[in-house]
Short mmCIF file of C-alpha atoms in Angstrom, two decimals:
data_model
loop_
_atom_site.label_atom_id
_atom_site.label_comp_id
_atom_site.label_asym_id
_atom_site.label_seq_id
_atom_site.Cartn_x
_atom_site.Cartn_y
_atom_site.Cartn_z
CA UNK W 1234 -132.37 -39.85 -40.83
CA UNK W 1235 -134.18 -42.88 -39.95
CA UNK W 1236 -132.15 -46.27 -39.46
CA UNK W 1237 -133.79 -47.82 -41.60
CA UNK W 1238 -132.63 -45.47 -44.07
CA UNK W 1239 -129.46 -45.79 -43.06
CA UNK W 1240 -129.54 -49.55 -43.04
CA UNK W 1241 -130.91 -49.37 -46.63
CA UNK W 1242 -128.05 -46.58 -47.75
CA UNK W 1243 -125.41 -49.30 -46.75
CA UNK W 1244 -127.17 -52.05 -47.91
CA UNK W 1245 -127.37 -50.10 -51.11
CA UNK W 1246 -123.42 -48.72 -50.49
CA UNK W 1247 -122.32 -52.65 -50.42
CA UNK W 1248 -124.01 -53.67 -53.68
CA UNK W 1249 -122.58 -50.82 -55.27
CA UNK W 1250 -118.83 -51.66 -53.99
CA UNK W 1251 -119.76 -55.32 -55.26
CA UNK W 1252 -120.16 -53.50 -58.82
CA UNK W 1253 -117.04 -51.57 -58.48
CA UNK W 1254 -115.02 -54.51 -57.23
CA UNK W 1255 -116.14 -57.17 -60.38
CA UNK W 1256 -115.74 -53.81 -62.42
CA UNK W 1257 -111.89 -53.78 -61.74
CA UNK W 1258 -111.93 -57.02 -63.53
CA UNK W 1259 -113.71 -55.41 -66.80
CA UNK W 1260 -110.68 -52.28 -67.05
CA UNK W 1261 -108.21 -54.44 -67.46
CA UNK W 1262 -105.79 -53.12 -65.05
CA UNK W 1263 -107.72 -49.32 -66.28
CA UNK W 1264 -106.56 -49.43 -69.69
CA UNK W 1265 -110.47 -50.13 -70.94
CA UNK W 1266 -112.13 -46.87 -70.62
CA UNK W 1267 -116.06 -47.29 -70.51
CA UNK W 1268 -115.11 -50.23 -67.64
CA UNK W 1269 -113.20 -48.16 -65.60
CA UNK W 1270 -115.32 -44.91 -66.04
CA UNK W 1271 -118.30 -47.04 -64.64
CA UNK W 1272 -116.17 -49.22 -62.05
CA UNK W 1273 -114.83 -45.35 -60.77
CA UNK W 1274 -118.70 -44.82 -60.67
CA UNK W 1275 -119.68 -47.29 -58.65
CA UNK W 1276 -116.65 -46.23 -56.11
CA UNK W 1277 -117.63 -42.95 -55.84
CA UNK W 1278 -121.71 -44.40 -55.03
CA UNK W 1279 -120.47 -46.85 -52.70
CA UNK W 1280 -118.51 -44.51 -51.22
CA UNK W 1281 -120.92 -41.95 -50.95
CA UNK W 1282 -123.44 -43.85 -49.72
CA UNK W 1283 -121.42 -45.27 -46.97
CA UNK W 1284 -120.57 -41.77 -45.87
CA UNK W 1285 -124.30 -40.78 -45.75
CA UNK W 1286 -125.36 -44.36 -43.52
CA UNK W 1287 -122.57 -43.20 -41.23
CA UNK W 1288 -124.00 -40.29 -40.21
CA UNK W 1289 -126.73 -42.36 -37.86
CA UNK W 1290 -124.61 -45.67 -37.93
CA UNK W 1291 -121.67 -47.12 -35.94
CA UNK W 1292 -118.84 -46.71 -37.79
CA UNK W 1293 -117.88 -50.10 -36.86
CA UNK W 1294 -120.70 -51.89 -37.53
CA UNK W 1295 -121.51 -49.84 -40.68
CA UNK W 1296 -117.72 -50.57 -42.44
CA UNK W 1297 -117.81 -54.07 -41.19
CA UNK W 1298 -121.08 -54.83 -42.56
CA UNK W 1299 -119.95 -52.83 -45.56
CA UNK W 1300 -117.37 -54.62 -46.66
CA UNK W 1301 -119.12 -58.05 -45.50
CA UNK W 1302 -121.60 -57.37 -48.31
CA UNK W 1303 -118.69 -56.23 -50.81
CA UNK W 1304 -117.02 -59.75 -49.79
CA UNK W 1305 -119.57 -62.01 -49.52
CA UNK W 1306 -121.39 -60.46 -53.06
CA UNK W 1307 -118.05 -60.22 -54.75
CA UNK W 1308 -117.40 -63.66 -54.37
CA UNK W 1309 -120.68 -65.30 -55.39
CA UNK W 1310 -120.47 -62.79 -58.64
CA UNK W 1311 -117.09 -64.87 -59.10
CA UNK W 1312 -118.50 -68.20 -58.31
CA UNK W 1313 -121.49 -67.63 -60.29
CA UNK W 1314 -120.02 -65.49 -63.65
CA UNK W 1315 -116.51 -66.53 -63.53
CA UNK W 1316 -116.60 -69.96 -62.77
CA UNK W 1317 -114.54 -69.75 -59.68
CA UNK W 1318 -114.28 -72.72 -56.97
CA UNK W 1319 -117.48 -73.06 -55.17
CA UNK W 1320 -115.73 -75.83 -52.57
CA UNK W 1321 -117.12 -76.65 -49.31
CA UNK W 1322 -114.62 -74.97 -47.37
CA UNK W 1323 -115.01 -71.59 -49.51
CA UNK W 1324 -119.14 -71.80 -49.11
CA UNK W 1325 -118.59 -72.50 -45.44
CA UNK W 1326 -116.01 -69.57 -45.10
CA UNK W 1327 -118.82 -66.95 -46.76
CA UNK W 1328 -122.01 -68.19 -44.32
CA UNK W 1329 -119.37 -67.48 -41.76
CA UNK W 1330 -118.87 -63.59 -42.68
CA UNK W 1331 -122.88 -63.70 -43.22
CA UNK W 1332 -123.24 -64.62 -39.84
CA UNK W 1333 -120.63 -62.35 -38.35
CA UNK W 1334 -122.56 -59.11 -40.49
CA UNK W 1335 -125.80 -59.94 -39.65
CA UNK W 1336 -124.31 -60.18 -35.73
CA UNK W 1337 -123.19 -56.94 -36.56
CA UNK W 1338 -126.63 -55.20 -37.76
CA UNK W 1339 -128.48 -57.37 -35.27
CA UNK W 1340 -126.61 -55.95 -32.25
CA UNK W 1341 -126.87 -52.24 -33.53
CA UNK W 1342 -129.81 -50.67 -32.14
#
């Protein structure tokens, strides 16, 4: 597989645990069944996709930058749908995990 397959698979991998993670606050603690059918979903793609990217990445580049993207995306779905604190210190704290993944990828060859 090519890496920029790979790169793409995770890329893909973290958006889906982003959907997964704002999911678990849809199933309200899984008693909602549609939400947690489709947040179990999204696991199971994020997962899988993960597992594919690692066959030609890093593993510790590929989980870091994994869960970077579920971080970083998880949060700005809460600052943007759920009205959660967008403070100075919180922005600031993000750009640095942005910086520290694309460190990551950037130092992967």
């Amino acid at each position: 597989m090519s890496p920029h397959l790979s790169w793409l698979l995770l890329l893909l991998a973290g958006l889906f645990e982003v959907a997964w993670a704002v999911g678990l606050k849809y199933t309200n603690g899984f008693t909602r069944f549609w939400p947690s059918v489709g947040t179990a979903v999204a696991l199971i793609v994020s997962i899988g996709l993960l597992a594919v990217a690692l066959r030609s990445l890093p593993i510790g580049t590929a989980y870091a930058v994994w869960v970077g993207i579920g971080a970083v995306g998880t949060a700005v779905v809460g600052i943007v749908a759920f009205g959660e604190s967008a403070s100075l210190t919180r922005v600031l704290s993000l750009l640095l995990i942005v910086a520290g993944v694309a460190g990551l990828k950037f130092s992967t060859s």
